[in-house]
Each structure stands twice: as structure tokens, then as C-alpha cells.
Short mmCIF file of C-alpha atoms and ligand atoms in Angstrom, two decimals:
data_model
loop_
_atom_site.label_atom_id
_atom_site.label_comp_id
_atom_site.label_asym_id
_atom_site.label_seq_id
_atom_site.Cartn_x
_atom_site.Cartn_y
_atom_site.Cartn_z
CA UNK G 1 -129.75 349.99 61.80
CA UNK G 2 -127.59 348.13 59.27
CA UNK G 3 -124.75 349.90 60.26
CA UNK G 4 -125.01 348.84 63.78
CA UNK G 5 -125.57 345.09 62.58
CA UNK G 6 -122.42 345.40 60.27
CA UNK G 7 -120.65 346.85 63.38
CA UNK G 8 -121.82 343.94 65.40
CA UNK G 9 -120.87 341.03 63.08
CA UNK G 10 -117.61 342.88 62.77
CA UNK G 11 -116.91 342.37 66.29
CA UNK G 12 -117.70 339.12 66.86
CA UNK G 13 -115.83 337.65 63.62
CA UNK G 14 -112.72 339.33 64.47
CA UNK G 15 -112.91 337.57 67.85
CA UNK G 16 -112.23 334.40 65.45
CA UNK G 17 -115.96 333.25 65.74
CA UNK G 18 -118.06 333.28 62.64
CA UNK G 19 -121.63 335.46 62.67
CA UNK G 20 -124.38 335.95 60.70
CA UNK G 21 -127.53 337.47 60.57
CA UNK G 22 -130.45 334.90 60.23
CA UNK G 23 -134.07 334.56 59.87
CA UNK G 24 -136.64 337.53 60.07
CA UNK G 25 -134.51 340.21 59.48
CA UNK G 26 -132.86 339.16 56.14
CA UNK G 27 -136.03 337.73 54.83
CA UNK G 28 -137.95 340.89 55.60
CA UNK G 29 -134.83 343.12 54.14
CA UNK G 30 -135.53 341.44 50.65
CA UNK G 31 -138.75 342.49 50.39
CA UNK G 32 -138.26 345.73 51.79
CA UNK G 33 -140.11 345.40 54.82
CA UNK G 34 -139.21 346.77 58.24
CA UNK G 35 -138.42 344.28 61.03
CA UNK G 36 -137.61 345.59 65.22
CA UNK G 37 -135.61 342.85 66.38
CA UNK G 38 -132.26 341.07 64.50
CA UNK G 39 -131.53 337.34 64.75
CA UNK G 40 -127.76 336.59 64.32
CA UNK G 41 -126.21 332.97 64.39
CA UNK G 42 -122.65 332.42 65.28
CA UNK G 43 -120.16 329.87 66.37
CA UNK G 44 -119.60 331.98 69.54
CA UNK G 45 -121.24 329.83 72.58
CA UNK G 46 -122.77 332.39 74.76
CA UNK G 47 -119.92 332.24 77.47
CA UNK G 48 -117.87 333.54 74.71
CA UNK G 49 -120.60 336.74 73.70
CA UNK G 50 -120.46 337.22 77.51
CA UNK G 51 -116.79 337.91 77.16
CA UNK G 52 -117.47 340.03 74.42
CA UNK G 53 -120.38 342.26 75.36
CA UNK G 54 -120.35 342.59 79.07
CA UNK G 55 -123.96 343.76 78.64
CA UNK G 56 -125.32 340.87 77.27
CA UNK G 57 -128.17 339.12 78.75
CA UNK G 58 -127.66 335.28 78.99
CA UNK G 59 -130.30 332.85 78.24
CA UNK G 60 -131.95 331.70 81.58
CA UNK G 61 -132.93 327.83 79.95
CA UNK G 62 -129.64 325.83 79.17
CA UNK G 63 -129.00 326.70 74.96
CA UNK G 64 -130.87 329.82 74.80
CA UNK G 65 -130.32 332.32 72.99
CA UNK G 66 -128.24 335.80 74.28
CA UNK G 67 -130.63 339.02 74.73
CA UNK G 68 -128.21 342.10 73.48
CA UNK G 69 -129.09 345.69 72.71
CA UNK G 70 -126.49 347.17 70.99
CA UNK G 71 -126.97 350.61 70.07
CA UNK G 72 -130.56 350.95 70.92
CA UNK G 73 -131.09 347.70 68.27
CA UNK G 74 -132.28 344.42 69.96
CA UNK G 75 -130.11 341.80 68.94
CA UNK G 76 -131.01 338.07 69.60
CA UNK G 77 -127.90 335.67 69.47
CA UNK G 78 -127.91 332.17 68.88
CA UNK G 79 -125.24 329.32 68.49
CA UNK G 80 -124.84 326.89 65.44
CA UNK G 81 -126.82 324.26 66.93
CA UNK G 82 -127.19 320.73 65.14
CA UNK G 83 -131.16 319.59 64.38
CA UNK G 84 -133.07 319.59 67.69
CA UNK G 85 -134.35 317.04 68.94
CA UNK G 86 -137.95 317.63 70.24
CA UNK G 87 -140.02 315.08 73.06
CA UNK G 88 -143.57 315.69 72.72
CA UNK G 89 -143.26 317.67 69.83
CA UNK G 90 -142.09 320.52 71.70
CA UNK G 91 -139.69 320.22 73.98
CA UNK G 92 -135.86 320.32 73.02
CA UNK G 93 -133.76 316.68 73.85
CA UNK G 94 -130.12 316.87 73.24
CA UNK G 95 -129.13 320.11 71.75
CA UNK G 96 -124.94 320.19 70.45
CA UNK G 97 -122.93 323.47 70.06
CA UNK G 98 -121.71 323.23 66.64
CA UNK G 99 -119.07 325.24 64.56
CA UNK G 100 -120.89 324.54 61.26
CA UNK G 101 -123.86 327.09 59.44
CA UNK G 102 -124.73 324.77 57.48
CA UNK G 103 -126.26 322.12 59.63
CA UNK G 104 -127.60 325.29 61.88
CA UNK G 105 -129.28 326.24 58.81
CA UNK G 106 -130.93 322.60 58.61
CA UNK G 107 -132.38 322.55 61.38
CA UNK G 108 -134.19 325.88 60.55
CA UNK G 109 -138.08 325.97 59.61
CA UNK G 110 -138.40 327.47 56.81
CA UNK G 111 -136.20 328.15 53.56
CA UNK G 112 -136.91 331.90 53.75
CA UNK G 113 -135.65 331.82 57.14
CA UNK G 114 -132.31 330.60 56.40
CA UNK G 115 -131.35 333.44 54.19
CA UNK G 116 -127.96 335.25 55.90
CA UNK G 117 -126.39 338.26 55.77
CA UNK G 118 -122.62 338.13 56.16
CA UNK G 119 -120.48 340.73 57.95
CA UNK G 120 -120.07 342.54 54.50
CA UNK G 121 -123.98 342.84 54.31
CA UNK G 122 -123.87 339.67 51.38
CA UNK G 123 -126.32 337.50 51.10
CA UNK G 124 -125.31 333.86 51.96
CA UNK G 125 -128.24 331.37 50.14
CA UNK G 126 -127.14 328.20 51.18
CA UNK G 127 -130.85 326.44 50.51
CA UNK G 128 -132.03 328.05 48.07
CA UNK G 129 -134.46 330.68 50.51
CA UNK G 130 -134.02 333.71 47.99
CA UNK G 131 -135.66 332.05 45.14
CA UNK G 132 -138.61 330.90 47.60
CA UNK G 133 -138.64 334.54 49.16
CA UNK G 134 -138.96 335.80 45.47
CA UNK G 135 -141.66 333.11 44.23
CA UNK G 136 -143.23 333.73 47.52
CA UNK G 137 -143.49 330.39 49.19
CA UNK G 138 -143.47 328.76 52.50
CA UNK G 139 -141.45 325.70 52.33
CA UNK G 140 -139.62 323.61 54.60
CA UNK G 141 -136.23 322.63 55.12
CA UNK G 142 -136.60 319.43 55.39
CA UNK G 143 -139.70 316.90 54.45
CA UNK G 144 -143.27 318.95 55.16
CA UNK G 145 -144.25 315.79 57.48
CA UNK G 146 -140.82 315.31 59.37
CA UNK G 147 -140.87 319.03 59.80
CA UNK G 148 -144.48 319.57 61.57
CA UNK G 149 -143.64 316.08 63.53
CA UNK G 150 -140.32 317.46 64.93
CA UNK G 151 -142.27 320.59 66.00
CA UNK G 152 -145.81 321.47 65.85
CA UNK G 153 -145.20 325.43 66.73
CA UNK G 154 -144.74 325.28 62.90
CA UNK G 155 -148.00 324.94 61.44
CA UNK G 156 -148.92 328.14 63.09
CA UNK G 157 -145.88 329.82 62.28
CA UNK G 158 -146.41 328.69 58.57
CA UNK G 159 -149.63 330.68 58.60
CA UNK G 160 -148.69 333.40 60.31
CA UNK G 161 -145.69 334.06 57.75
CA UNK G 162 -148.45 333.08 55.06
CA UNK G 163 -151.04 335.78 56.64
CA UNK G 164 -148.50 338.65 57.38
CA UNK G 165 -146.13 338.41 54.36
CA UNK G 166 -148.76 337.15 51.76
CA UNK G 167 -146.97 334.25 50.79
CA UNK G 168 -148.54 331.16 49.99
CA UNK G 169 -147.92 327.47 51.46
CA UNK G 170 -145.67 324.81 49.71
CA UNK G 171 -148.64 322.43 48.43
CA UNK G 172 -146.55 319.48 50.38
CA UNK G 173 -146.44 321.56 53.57
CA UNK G 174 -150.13 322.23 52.95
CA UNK G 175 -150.44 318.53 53.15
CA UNK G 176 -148.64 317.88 55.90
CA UNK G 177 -150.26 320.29 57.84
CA UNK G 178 -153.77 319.10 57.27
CA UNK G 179 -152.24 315.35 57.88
CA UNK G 180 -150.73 316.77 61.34
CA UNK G 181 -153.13 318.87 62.63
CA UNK G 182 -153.98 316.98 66.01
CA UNK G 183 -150.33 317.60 66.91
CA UNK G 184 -151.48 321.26 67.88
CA UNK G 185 -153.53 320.08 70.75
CA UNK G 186 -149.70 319.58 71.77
CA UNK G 187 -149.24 322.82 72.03
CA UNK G 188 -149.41 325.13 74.65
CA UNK G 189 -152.19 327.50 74.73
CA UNK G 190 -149.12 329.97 75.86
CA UNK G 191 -148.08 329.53 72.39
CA UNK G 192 -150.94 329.12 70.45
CA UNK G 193 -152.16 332.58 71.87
CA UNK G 194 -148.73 334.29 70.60
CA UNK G 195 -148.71 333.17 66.99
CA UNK G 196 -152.69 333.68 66.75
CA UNK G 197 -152.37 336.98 67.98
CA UNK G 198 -149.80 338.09 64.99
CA UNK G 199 -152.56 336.85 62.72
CA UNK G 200 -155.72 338.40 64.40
CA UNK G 201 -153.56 341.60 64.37
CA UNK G 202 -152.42 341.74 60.82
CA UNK G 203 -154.51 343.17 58.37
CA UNK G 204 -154.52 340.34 55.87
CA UNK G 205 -155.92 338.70 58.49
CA UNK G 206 -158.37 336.55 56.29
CA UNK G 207 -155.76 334.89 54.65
CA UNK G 208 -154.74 333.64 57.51
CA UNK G 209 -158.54 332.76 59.09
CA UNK G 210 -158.84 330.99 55.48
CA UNK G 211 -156.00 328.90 56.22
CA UNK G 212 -157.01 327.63 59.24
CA UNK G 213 -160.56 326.59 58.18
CA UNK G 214 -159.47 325.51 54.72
CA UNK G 215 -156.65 322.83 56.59
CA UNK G 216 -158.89 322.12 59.31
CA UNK G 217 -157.37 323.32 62.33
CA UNK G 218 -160.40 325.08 64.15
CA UNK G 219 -161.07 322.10 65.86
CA UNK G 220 -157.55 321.67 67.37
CA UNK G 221 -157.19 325.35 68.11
CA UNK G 222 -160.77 325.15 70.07
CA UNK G 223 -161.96 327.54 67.57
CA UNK G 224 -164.47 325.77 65.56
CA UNK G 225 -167.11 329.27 64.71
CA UNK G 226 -163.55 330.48 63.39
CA UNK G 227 -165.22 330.99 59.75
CA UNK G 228 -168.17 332.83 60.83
CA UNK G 229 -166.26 335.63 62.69
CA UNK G 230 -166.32 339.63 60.85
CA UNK G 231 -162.69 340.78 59.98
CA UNK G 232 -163.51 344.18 59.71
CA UNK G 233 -161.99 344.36 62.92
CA UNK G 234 -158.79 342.86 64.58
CA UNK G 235 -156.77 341.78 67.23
CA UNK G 236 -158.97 341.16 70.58
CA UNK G 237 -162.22 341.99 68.80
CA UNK G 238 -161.45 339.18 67.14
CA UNK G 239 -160.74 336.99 70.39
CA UNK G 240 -163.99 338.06 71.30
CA UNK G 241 -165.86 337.25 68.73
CA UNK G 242 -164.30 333.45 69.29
CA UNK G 243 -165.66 332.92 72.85
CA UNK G 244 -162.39 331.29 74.04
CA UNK G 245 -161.38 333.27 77.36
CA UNK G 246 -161.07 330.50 79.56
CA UNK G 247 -159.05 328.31 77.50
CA UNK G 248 -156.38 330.86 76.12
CA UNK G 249 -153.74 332.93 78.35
CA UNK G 250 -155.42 336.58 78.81
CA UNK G 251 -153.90 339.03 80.52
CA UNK G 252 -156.75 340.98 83.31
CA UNK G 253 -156.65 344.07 80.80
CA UNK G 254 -157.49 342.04 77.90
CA UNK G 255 -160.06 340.06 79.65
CA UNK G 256 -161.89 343.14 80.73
CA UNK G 257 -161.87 344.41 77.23
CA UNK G 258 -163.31 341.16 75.75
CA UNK G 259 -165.68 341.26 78.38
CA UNK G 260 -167.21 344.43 77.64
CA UNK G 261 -166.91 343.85 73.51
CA UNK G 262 -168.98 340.79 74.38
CA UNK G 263 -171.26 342.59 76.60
CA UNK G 264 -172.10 345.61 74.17
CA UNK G 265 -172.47 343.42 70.86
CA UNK G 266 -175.82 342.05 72.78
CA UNK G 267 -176.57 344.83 73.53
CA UNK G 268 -180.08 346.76 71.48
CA UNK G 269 -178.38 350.39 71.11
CA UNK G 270 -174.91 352.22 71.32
CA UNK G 271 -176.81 355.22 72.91
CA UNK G 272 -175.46 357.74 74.30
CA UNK G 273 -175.19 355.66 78.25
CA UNK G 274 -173.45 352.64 76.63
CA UNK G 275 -170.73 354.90 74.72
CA UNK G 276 -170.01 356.47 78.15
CA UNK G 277 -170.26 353.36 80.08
CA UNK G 278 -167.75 351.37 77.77
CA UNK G 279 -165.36 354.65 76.50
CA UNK G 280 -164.81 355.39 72.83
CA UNK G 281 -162.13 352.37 72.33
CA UNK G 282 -164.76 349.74 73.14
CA UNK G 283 -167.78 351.29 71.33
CA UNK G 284 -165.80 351.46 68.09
CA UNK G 285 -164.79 348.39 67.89
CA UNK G 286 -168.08 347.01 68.31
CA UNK G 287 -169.52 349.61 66.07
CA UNK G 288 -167.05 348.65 63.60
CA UNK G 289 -168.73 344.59 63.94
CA UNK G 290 -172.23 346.57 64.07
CA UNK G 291 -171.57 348.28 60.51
CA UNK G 292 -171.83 351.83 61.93
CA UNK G 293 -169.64 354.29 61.12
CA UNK G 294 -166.91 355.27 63.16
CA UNK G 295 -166.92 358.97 62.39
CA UNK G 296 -170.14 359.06 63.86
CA UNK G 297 -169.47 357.11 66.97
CA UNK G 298 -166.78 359.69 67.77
CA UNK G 299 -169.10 362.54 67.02
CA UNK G 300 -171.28 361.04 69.29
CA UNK G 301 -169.07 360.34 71.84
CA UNK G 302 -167.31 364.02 72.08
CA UNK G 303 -170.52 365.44 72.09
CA UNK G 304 -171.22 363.72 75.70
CA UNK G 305 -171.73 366.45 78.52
CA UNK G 306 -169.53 364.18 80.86
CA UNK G 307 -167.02 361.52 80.03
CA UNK G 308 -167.27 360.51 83.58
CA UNK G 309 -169.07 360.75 87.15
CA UNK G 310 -166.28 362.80 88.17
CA UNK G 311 -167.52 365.11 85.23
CA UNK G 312 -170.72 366.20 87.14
CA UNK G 313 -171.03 369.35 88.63
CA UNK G 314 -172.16 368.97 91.86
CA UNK G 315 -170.08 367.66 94.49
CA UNK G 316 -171.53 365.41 97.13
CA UNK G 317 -171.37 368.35 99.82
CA UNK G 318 -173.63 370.48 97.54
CA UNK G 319 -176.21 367.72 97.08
CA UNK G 320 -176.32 367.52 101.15
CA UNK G 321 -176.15 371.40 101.72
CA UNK G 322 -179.18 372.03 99.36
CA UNK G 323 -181.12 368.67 100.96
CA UNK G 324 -180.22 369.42 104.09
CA UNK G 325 -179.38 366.06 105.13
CA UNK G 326 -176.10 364.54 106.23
CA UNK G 327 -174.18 362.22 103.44
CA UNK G 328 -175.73 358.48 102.94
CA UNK G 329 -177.00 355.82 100.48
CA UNK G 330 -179.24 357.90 99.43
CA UNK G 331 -176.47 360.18 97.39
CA UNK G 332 -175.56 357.18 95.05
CA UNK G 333 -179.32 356.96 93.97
CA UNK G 334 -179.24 360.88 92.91
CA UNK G 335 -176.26 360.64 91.18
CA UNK G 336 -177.40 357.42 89.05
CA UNK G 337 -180.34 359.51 88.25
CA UNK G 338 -177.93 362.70 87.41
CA UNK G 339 -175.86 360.89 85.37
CA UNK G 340 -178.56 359.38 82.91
CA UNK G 341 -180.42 362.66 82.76
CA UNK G 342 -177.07 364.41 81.85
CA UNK G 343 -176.20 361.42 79.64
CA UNK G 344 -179.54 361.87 77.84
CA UNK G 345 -179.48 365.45 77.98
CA UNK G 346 -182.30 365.91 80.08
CA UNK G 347 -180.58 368.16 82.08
CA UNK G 348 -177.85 370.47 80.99
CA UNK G 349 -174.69 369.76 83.18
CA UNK G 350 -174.80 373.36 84.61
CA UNK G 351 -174.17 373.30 89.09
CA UNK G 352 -177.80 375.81 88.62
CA UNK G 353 -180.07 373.33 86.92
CA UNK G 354 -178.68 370.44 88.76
CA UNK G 355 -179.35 371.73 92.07
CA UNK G 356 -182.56 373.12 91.29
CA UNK G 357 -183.50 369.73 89.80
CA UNK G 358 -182.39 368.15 93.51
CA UNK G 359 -184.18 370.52 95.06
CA UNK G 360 -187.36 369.69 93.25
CA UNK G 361 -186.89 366.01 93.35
CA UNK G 362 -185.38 364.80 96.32
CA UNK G 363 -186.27 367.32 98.53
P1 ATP J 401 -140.14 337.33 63.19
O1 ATP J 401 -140.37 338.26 62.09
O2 ATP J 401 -141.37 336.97 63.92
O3 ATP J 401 -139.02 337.67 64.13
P2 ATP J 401 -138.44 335.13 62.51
O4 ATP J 401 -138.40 334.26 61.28
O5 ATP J 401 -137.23 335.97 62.75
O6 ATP J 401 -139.75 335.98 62.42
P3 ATP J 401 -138.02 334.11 65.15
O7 ATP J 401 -139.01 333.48 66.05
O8 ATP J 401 -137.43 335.42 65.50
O9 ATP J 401 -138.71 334.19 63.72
O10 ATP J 401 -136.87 333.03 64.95
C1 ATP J 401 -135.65 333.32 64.27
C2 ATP J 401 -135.28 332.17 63.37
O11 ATP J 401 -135.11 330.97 64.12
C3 ATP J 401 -136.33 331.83 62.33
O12 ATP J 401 -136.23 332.63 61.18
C4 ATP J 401 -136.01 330.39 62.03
O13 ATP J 401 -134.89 330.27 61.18
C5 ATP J 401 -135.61 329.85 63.40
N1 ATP J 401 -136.77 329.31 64.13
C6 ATP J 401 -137.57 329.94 65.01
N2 ATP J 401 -138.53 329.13 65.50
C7 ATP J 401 -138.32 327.93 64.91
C8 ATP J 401 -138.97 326.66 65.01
N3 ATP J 401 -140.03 326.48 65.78
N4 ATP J 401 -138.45 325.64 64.27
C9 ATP J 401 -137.37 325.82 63.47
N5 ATP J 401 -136.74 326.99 63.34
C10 ATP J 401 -137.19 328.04 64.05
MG1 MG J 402 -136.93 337.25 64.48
#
């Protein structure tokens, strides 16, 4: 991968523009972890990156950034820009091209995200973002409070850098945050949902829930039972857990799921109906809230004589032929009944058994 981004930096600077990579990638590079995605800044505009790479996807709002994959590595490009202007907190006023890193780098969020790599793979430390990386800190470019004023998207992405790094908040950003809180009811729920679901899904996940309670933002995130919910678990079973599915963005899939983790918490037993009814996926996460273990939740689960109705060995022609009645209602009744005897080995799934059990009970 860094020989693709050395590559890339290559060609753009000996266009005449200048190029870094910003952000993420560097910061996560110093302390050896991974990252997918690579954010370069450059004095190319993205007219001139079109003229470059005739694959590259341009930005569909006016000073976006430019979507390029470059061998197989997703590369997203954005021009030296001076400090945004934000309405509402959010929204970007007057953005200017500029030719200048510096200034781009001003505008930035955080000092560990201004750390570059040049074209020669150097690091270029203009504000001091190594040292922070190194005493693990979150700190702001500029002033804590200016900062979260200018843009409110930054509290959360303070503690979700906090949460999935382990690094620790700048006591003035700390402050700020806690003196700027209401500004998140700014937000949109769109972009609430995104940075709380990088902290529900990492596994230092209390850190982050910590954070939240201990600077009081439960109540602008509409998540005030936010300190009484289990970690052992993460991602939606933590959504679920918060009751929030009409105010945040869910997708139909992730509804259903929260839907049925809700459902089967309240529910007395994860018997053998309820781990067929809900699938393994479900029942484990809630047996993972419940306390019980999840080698024996699978156990239980492959030992099931059917996974499904399909599973049942009769066919509806069978259940007719050995009645002697033409198909109706009466055929969803018997197989309710089949599939809880199965379920509850009452009956062994065999075609035999089962028919002689119609026969004796329906007949
Ligand atoms: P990730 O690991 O999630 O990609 P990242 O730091 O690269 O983290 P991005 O959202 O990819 O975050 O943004 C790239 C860079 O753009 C950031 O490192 C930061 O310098 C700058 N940036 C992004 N969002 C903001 C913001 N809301 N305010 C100021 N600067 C921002
Ligand atoms: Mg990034």
C-alpha cells in the first residue's frame, strides 16, 4: 500500500502541484495501526486530478473532495482549502482554493490529524501532531471552544478517536466540550448515527460510553439510559439496548434486528423455539446481555432437528394424501403444531413418525 501512495504523490507533484498524505492514514501509520482508506491534500483543484486520473470520481457538492482508487487503494483527494466557514455549525460558507499547507492544516480538527507524509514517505509536523500522537492526546488546532463552535461534528469525532485509539482528551477540549454540548442537537441524526456507530463497534467501547456520560452529552444525543447499558456486547446490540429507533437513521435490516434483540431480551427463556425463531446471530447476542454462554447457545442451536419450516419432512401433498382432504387452512395449523413438537423433540423429524402422528391426530 505505501508503495502505491508514494507512486501516487509522485504523480501528482511532478504535474507541478504539491501532495501530501493527511489525516487518518499518517496518524494511524505512527502507531502501527492499519487504516483502508488514504486522505491526501494537494494544491491540485479537482479539475486538475481530473486531468490527471481520468478515473477519478469528482465530488458531486461544489469543494468536495475527489473519490480515486488507484491500484485497488481508495484514495480520497482534497484541495488546500483556507478555514471553513460553517452556518449553523455545520454547513460550509465560503470555502477558497488555496496553494498553501499550512493554512489547510489550520483549518484541520485535530493536531494528530495534521501529521503528513511527503512524496518521499517523510513526515511533515508542521503543528506539532507527532508529539500529541506520542503523548496520546486529542487536541485541537485551534482554541477547544472556537473549534467545537465552528463545527459541532467534532465533539463526537473527539470521542470516537478517544474510544478507538485510546487516547485521552486535551483537558481544555474536555471543557469545551462539556461547555458546548447543546450544539449537538445541531447535528444531524445522519451524522450522529455514523460517528456513534464507530464507538458502539469498537471494543474499547466504554471509554467512549464514559465520555459521553462523564461530559454530559446523553441528553443531547437522546440517549439519557446511556450509562446503564451492558458492553459485553457491541454495535446494534448496543442500539438496542438504547431504545432510539425512531429518532436515529436505521436501515430496514438493522431495524429488524433491533427489533427482535428487543423482543427476545423480554423474553422468559432462549428455548429451543426462540433460538429457531430468531437464528443463532440474534440469540447470541442477547445471550451474550443474558450472561449465558455462547458455546452453549451454539450447541444448542446445531442440535435443532430443523433450522427452518422448510426443514420438515412432510410436504403439504403428503399431509393431504394421508388426511384425505384437499389443501386448506387447516394445513398451517398442523404444521404450527409439527414444528413445536419437532422443535421440542416430541417427535423425531422422521416422514414415518410424522405421518403417523397426522394420522392419529388430525384424522
Ligand atoms: P478515519 O480513520 O476515520 O478515516 P480521519 O482522521 O482520516 O479518520 P476523515 O473523516 O477521513 O478522518 O477526514 C480526514 C481528515 O480531514 C482528518 O484527519 C482531519 O484532518 C480533516 N477533517 C475531517 N473532518 C473534519 C472536521 N469535521 N473538522 C475539521 N477537520 C476535519
Ligand atoms: Mg480518513
Amino acid at each position: 500500500m505505501i508503495e502505491v501512495i508514494k507512486e501516487l504523490l509522485n504523480i501528482i507533484t511532478e504535474k507541478g502541484f504539491k501532495a501530501y498524505v493527511v489525516g487518518g492514514f499518517v496518524r494511524d501509520l505512527y502507531i502501527n495501526k492499519e487504516s483502508d482508506d488514504v486522505d491526501i491534500c494537494t494544491s491540485a483543484t479537482p479539475k486538475d486530478l481530473k486531468d490527471i486520473f481520468a478515473t477519478a470520481i469528482l465530488p458531486k457538492e461544489e469543494y468536495g473532495s475527489v473519490t480515486l482508487f488507484y491500484n485497488n487503494v481508495r484514495f480520497e483527494i482534497t484541495t488546500f482549502r483556507s478555514e471553513n466557514k460553517y452556518i449553523n455549525n455545520r454547513i460550509p460558507g465560503e470555502v477558497e482554493y488555496i496553494d498553501d499547507l499550512l493554512i489547510d492544516l489550520k483549518r484541520r480538527d485535530f493536531t494528530v490529524n495534521t501529521v503528513c507524509l511527503d512524496k518521499n514517505l517523510e513526515y511533515v509536523d508542521l503543528l506539532d501532531g507527532i508529539k500529541d500522537i506520542k503523548n496520546r492526546v486529542i487536541k485541537t488546532v485551534i482554541s477547544a471552544d472556537e473549534s467545537m463552535e465552528i463545527d459541532s461534528l467534532r465533539i463526537l469525532r473527539a470521542i470516537r478517536f478517544a474510544t478507538i485509539l485510546d487516547f485521552d482528551l486535551d483537558e481544555e477540549l474536555k471543557r469545551a466540550i462539556k461547555k458546548h454540548g447543546e450544539l449537538l442537537t445541531n447535528l444531524s441524526y445522519f451524522r450522529k448515527k455514523s460517528e456513534l456507530d464507530k464507538i458502539f463497534n469498537s471494543q474499547n467501547i466504554d471509554k467512549g460510553l464514559k465520555l459521553i456520560e462523564e461530559l454530559g452529552l446523553g441528553k443531547y444525543l437522546g440517549l439519557s439510559n446511556i450509562n446503564r447499558v451492558n458492553t459485553s456486547v457491541l454495535g446494534l446490540a448496543i442500539w438496542a439496548q438504547l431504545d432510539v429507533v425512531d429518532d436515529y437513521p436505521f436501515n430496514k435490516v438493522e431495524k429488524e434486528q433491533i427489533r427482535s434483540i428487543k423482543t427476545l431480551m423480554h423474553e422468559s427463556a432462549l428455548d429451543n423455539y426462540n433460538l429457531y425463531h430468531y437464528g443463532l446471530y440474534i440469540s447470541q447476542i442477547v445471550g451474550n446481555i443474558k450472561g449465558i454462554d455462547k458455546k452453549k447457545i451454539t450447541e444448542a442451536y446445531n442440535s435443532l432437528q430443523i433450522k427452518s419450516r422448510e426443514e420438515i419432512d412432510v410436504t403439504t401433498k403428503e399431509v393431504c394424501d394421508v388426511l384425505s382432504r384437499k389443501p386448506g387452512p387447516f394445513l398451517k395449523e398442523i404444521y404450527f403444531d409439527l414444528e413445536r413438537k419437532i422443535l421440542y423433540n416430541k417427535l423425531n423429524n422422521k416422514k414415518r413418525i410424522l405421518l403417523s402422528y397426522i394420522k392419529r391426530q388430525y384424522k
